Structure formats: structure tokens, C-alpha cells
Amino acid sequence: MTLGNVGRPSAAEFAGQRKLLLVPFVSAAAEEQDDGELRPLVERYWSEAAEQVGNLERQLGSVTRLYHEGAVAGGEAELALLERANPAAYPFVKATVERGAELQATEDAETLLEAIDLQRCLLVVQGSRAVAERLHEWLADARKRRYDAIARAVGDTLPPGGVGLLVISQDHQVQFPPDVRVFYVAPPALDQLDRWLRNRLSATAPTENAGAATDDVEALADG
């Protein structure tokens, strides 16, 4: 996987290659929407992400394929789900679609739900280390299958020379096709959001921390 920081890439340098702009998935969970600090940070993050993606599009070409973690259907129906699940990101996603990008089915629905259910099971395991270890092993396998499905979605639908955009959690382990050049979009607000999350996790119980990695995806599934 090739990661390039946002800068001034040359269109000629990447002519004919498939290009993928990777935007970290950031949302405010429902119970955190009224947080006086988090919500404006999330909104600023998506505004900055839109600006950086626009700069990259002017260098590399317009985004024609949009991929979103948790998206299992694509199209208008998926767009409506994203509006309810992550309202802060919706203007960014909607604007990308309105500029001509097709919202693609990005994940296998059954595998996604399997991973979410396993994460929820881990939250209630309290006594047995053996049960916890088996669940962790099962979850690791489900996550690998999730990431493999996302890689296939990109590989199968991003056309030669095309530009795609993927919104996905920072801790993903997707191995993209070798012919896809990946550009990591890192808005300035991302560092502040990371600090906010670290502070929040340090103040919560270990059992609550266990679900942090899939909070964003659960929000999409529940939406």
C-alpha cells in the first residue's frame, strides 16, 4: 500500500494509474452529539477534509467512485442511511456524489454484521478468559474478511486511470491492490480529535474501551 501525504502531486506522474483518496472515518456517536467540544471538532474536520480532497482532485482528477466503510448497498438508498448515521459527514459525502461520484457497495453485509455482533459479545464477557480469547480469534477472522471484501470492492470497481475516495476508520487493515496508489487525507483537526478520543478512553472503564474500535461502524449499522 502506498501512502502519500496531501501536497501537490503531479497529474502527469500518476497518469493512467488508479488512485484512491483515503479519508479517516470520523463521527460523533449519538450519546456524544451534545458534547461542547466534540461536535464542532467533527464538523471542522469534515470541512477541512472537503477542502483537501478538492485540492487533490484538481491535481489528480475528479473522484468517480466513492466507497464508505459500512456501506453494503450503495446508491441513493445508502446515501440516505449515511445521512442518518453520520450527519456531520453527510454534506461531504453528498457533495462528492453530486460532483459525479458513484457511491459503491463497499462491504459484505453478513460479514459486517458478524463483526459487529462479535464486538458486542466481547462487551459482556466478564469471567472466562477462554471465551474472550475464542471471541477475539473469531473477531480477528471476521475483520480480515471485512477488509478483504473492501479491497475487492475497490479493485473490482475502480476503473483504469480513475480516482476513488474511501472513508474508513484509521485502524483499518485493508491491503489494497498493488496497482492502486493511495493518498492519505489528514485534515489538521484530526490530531485534535485523536487527542480528544485518547482523553475520553483514559477516563472510561476497560469494558467500555473494548468497543471503541467499531463505534463508527456500529453507528452506520444502527442508522
CSV table of C-alpha atoms in Angstrom, one decimal:
chain,number,residue,atom,x,y,z
A,1,MET,CA,0.0,0.0,0.0
A,2,THR,CA,1.4,3.4,-1.0
A,3,LEU,CA,0.5,6.3,1.2
A,4,GLY,CA,1.1,9.9,0.1
A,5,ASN,CA,0.5,12.9,2.3
A,6,VAL,CA,-1.6,15.7,0.8
A,7,GLY,CA,0.6,18.0,-1.1
A,8,ARG,CA,0.9,18.9,-4.8
A,9,PRO,CA,1.1,15.6,-6.7
A,10,SER,CA,1.7,15.8,-10.4
A,11,ALA,CA,-1.2,14.6,-12.6
A,12,ALA,CA,1.4,13.5,-15.2
A,13,GLU,CA,3.2,11.4,-12.6
A,14,PHE,CA,0.2,9.3,-11.9
A,15,ALA,CA,-1.4,9.4,-15.4
A,16,GLY,CA,-3.1,6.1,-16.2
A,17,GLN,CA,-2.8,4.8,-12.7
A,18,ARG,CA,-5.7,4.1,-10.4
A,19,LYS,CA,-5.7,6.5,-7.5
A,20,LEU,CA,-7.6,6.3,-4.1
A,21,LEU,CA,-8.0,9.1,-1.7
A,22,LEU,CA,-8.3,7.7,1.9
A,23,VAL,CA,-10.2,9.8,4.4
A,24,PRO,CA,-10.4,8.7,8.0
A,25,PHE,CA,-13.9,8.0,9.2
A,26,VAL,CA,-14.9,10.4,12.0
A,27,SER,CA,-18.3,10.7,13.6
A,28,ALA,CA,-19.9,11.7,16.9
A,29,ALA,CA,-21.9,8.9,18.4
A,30,ALA,CA,-25.5,9.7,19.3
A,31,GLU,CA,-24.8,9.9,23.0
A,32,GLU,CA,-21.9,12.4,22.3
A,33,GLN,CA,-23.8,14.8,20.0
A,34,ASP,CA,-24.2,17.4,22.7
A,35,ASP,CA,-20.6,17.5,23.7
A,36,GLY,CA,-19.5,21.1,23.7
A,37,GLU,CA,-16.0,20.3,22.3
A,38,LEU,CA,-16.5,17.2,20.1
A,39,ARG,CA,-19.3,18.2,17.8
A,40,PRO,CA,-17.6,21.4,16.5
A,41,LEU,CA,-14.3,19.5,16.1
A,42,VAL,CA,-16.1,16.8,14.0
A,43,GLU,CA,-17.8,19.4,11.8
A,44,ARG,CA,-14.5,21.3,11.3
A,45,TYR,CA,-12.8,18.0,10.4
A,46,TRP,CA,-15.2,17.3,7.6
A,47,SER,CA,-14.9,20.9,6.3
A,48,GLU,CA,-11.1,20.5,6.2
A,49,ALA,CA,-11.4,17.1,4.6
A,50,ALA,CA,-13.6,18.5,1.8
A,51,GLU,CA,-11.0,21.3,1.2
A,52,GLN,CA,-8.1,18.8,1.0
A,53,VAL,CA,-10.0,16.4,-1.3
A,54,GLY,CA,-10.8,19.3,-3.6
A,55,ASN,CA,-7.2,20.2,-3.8
A,56,LEU,CA,-6.3,16.6,-4.7
A,57,GLU,CA,-9.0,16.4,-7.3
A,58,ARG,CA,-7.6,19.5,-9.0
A,59,GLN,CA,-4.2,17.7,-9.2
A,60,LEU,CA,-5.3,14.1,-9.9
A,61,GLY,CA,-8.8,14.3,-11.5
A,62,SER,CA,-12.3,14.1,-10.2
A,63,VAL,CA,-13.5,11.4,-7.9
A,64,THR,CA,-15.8,9.0,-9.8
A,65,ARG,CA,-16.1,6.2,-7.2
A,66,LEU,CA,-17.0,6.7,-3.6
A,67,TYR,CA,-16.5,3.9,-1.0
A,68,HIS,CA,-17.6,4.2,2.6
A,69,GLU,CA,-17.0,1.8,5.5
A,70,GLY,CA,-20.3,0.2,6.4
A,71,ALA,CA,-21.9,0.7,3.0
A,72,VAL,CA,-23.4,-2.6,1.9
A,73,ALA,CA,-25.8,-1.4,-0.9
A,74,GLY,CA,-24.5,1.8,-2.5
A,75,GLY,CA,-26.6,4.3,-4.5
A,76,GLU,CA,-29.3,6.6,-3.2
A,77,ALA,CA,-30.6,4.2,-0.5
A,78,GLU,CA,-27.1,4.0,1.0
A,79,LEU,CA,-26.8,7.8,0.9
A,80,ALA,CA,-30.0,8.2,3.0
A,81,LEU,CA,-28.6,5.8,5.6
A,82,LEU,CA,-25.4,7.7,5.8
A,83,GLU,CA,-27.3,11.0,6.4
A,84,ARG,CA,-28.9,9.5,9.5
A,85,ALA,CA,-25.8,7.6,10.7
A,86,ASN,CA,-23.2,10.3,10.4
A,87,PRO,CA,-24.9,13.7,9.8
A,88,ALA,CA,-21.6,15.6,10.2
A,89,ALA,CA,-20.0,13.8,7.2
A,90,TYR,CA,-23.2,13.9,5.1
A,91,PRO,CA,-22.6,17.2,3.4
A,92,PHE,CA,-19.1,16.0,2.3
A,93,VAL,CA,-20.4,12.7,1.1
A,94,LYS,CA,-23.4,14.2,-0.7
A,95,ALA,CA,-21.3,16.9,-2.4
A,96,THR,CA,-18.9,14.1,-3.6
A,97,VAL,CA,-21.9,12.3,-5.2
A,98,GLU,CA,-23.3,15.5,-6.7
A,99,ARG,CA,-20.0,16.1,-8.4
A,100,GLY,CA,-20.4,12.8,-10.2
A,101,ALA,CA,-19.0,10.1,-7.9
A,102,GLU,CA,-21.0,6.8,-7.7
A,103,LEU,CA,-21.5,5.6,-4.1
A,104,GLN,CA,-20.4,1.9,-4.2
A,105,ALA,CA,-21.3,-1.1,-2.1
A,106,THR,CA,-18.1,-1.4,-0.1
A,107,GLU,CA,-18.7,-4.3,2.4
A,108,ASP,CA,-20.3,-7.7,2.5
A,109,ALA,CA,-23.4,-7.2,4.7
A,110,GLU,CA,-23.2,-10.6,6.5
A,111,THR,CA,-19.5,-10.3,7.4
A,112,LEU,CA,-20.0,-6.7,8.6
A,113,LEU,CA,-22.9,-7.8,10.9
A,114,GLU,CA,-20.9,-10.8,12.1
A,115,ALA,CA,-18.0,-8.5,13.2
A,116,ILE,CA,-20.4,-6.1,15.0
A,117,ASP,CA,-22.2,-8.9,16.8
A,118,LEU,CA,-18.9,-10.3,18.0
A,119,GLN,CA,-17.7,-7.0,19.2
A,120,ARG,CA,-20.9,-6.7,21.2
A,121,CYS,CA,-20.4,-10.2,22.6
A,122,LEU,CA,-17.0,-9.2,23.9
A,123,LEU,CA,-18.5,-6.3,25.8
A,124,VAL,CA,-20.5,-8.7,28.0
A,125,VAL,CA,-17.8,-11.3,28.6
A,126,GLN,CA,-16.7,-10.9,32.2
A,127,GLY,CA,-15.4,-14.1,33.7
A,128,SER,CA,-13.9,-16.6,31.2
A,129,ARG,CA,-10.6,-15.8,29.6
A,130,ALA,CA,-11.1,-18.8,27.3
A,131,VAL,CA,-14.4,-17.4,26.0
A,132,ALA,CA,-12.8,-14.0,25.5
A,133,GLU,CA,-9.8,-15.5,23.6
A,134,ARG,CA,-12.1,-17.5,21.3
A,135,LEU,CA,-14.2,-14.4,20.6
A,136,HIS,CA,-11.1,-12.4,19.8
A,137,GLU,CA,-9.9,-15.0,17.4
A,138,TRP,CA,-13.3,-15.1,15.7
A,139,LEU,CA,-13.5,-11.3,15.6
A,140,ALA,CA,-10.0,-11.1,14.0
A,141,ASP,CA,-11.1,-13.6,11.3
A,142,ALA,CA,-14.3,-11.6,10.7
A,143,ARG,CA,-12.4,-8.4,10.4
A,144,LYS,CA,-9.9,-9.9,8.0
A,145,ARG,CA,-12.8,-11.0,5.8
A,146,ARG,CA,-14.3,-7.5,6.1
A,147,TYR,CA,-11.1,-5.9,4.9
A,148,ASP,CA,-10.7,-8.4,2.1
A,149,ALA,CA,-14.2,-7.5,0.9
A,150,ILE,CA,-13.4,-3.8,0.9
A,151,ALA,CA,-10.2,-4.4,-1.1
A,152,ARG,CA,-12.1,-6.4,-3.6
A,153,ALA,CA,-14.8,-3.7,-3.9
A,154,VAL,CA,-12.1,-1.1,-4.7
A,155,GLY,CA,-10.2,-3.5,-7.0
A,156,ASP,CA,-13.3,-4.6,-9.0
A,157,THR,CA,-15.0,-1.2,-9.5
A,158,LEU,CA,-12.2,1.5,-9.7
A,159,PRO,CA,-11.6,1.9,-13.4
A,160,PRO,CA,-8.1,2.2,-15.0
A,161,GLY,CA,-6.8,5.8,-14.5
A,162,GLY,CA,-9.8,6.6,-12.2
A,163,VAL,CA,-9.9,8.3,-8.9
A,164,GLY,CA,-11.7,6.8,-6.0
A,165,LEU,CA,-12.4,8.0,-2.4
A,166,LEU,CA,-12.7,5.7,0.6
A,167,VAL,CA,-13.9,6.8,4.0
A,168,ILE,CA,-12.7,4.3,6.6
A,169,SER,CA,-11.5,4.0,10.2
A,170,GLN,CA,-7.9,4.9,10.8
A,171,ASP,CA,-7.1,1.4,12.3
A,172,HIS,CA,-8.2,-0.5,9.2
A,173,GLN,CA,-6.0,-3.2,7.8
A,174,VAL,CA,-7.1,-3.2,4.1
A,175,GLN,CA,-4.5,-4.4,1.7
A,176,PHE,CA,-5.3,-2.5,-1.5
A,177,PRO,CA,-4.5,-3.9,-4.9
A,178,PRO,CA,-0.8,-3.1,-5.8
A,179,ASP,CA,-1.8,-1.0,-8.8
A,180,VAL,CA,-3.8,1.4,-6.7
A,181,ARG,CA,-1.9,4.5,-5.4
A,182,VAL,CA,-3.3,5.6,-2.1
A,183,PHE,CA,-3.3,9.2,-0.9
A,184,TYR,CA,-3.9,9.7,2.8
A,185,VAL,CA,-6.0,12.8,3.7
A,186,ALA,CA,-5.2,14.1,7.1
A,187,PRO,CA,-7.0,17.4,8.0
A,188,PRO,CA,-5.5,19.4,10.8
A,189,ALA,CA,-8.5,18.7,13.1
A,190,LEU,CA,-7.7,15.0,13.0
A,191,ASP,CA,-4.9,15.4,15.6
A,192,GLN,CA,-7.2,17.3,18.0
A,193,LEU,CA,-9.9,14.6,17.5
A,194,ASP,CA,-7.3,11.9,18.3
A,195,ARG,CA,-6.3,13.7,21.5
A,196,TRP,CA,-10.0,14.1,22.5
A,197,LEU,CA,-10.5,10.3,21.9
A,198,ARG,CA,-7.5,9.3,23.9
A,199,ASN,CA,-8.6,11.5,26.8
A,200,ARG,CA,-12.0,10.1,26.7
A,201,LEU,CA,-10.8,6.5,26.6
A,202,SER,CA,-8.4,7.1,29.5
A,203,ALA,CA,-11.4,8.2,31.6
A,204,THR,CA,-13.6,5.2,30.8
A,205,ALA,CA,-13.7,1.6,32.2
A,206,PRO,CA,-11.8,-1.1,30.3
A,207,THR,CA,-15.0,-2.8,29.4
A,208,GLU,CA,-16.2,0.3,27.7
A,209,ASN,CA,-12.9,0.8,25.8
A,210,ALA,CA,-13.3,-2.6,24.2
A,211,GLY,CA,-16.0,-1.3,21.8
A,212,ALA,CA,-14.2,1.8,20.7
A,213,ALA,CA,-12.7,0.3,17.5
A,214,THR,CA,-16.1,-0.3,16.0
A,215,ASP,CA,-18.2,2.6,17.3
A,216,ASP,CA,-18.3,4.3,13.9
A,217,VAL,CA,-19.3,1.1,12.0
A,218,GLU,CA,-22.0,0.4,14.6
A,219,ALA,CA,-23.4,3.8,14.1
A,220,LEU,CA,-23.8,3.1,10.4
A,221,ALA,CA,-25.4,-0.3,11.1
A,222,ASP,CA,-27.8,1.1,13.6
A,223,GLY,CA,-28.7,4.0,11.3
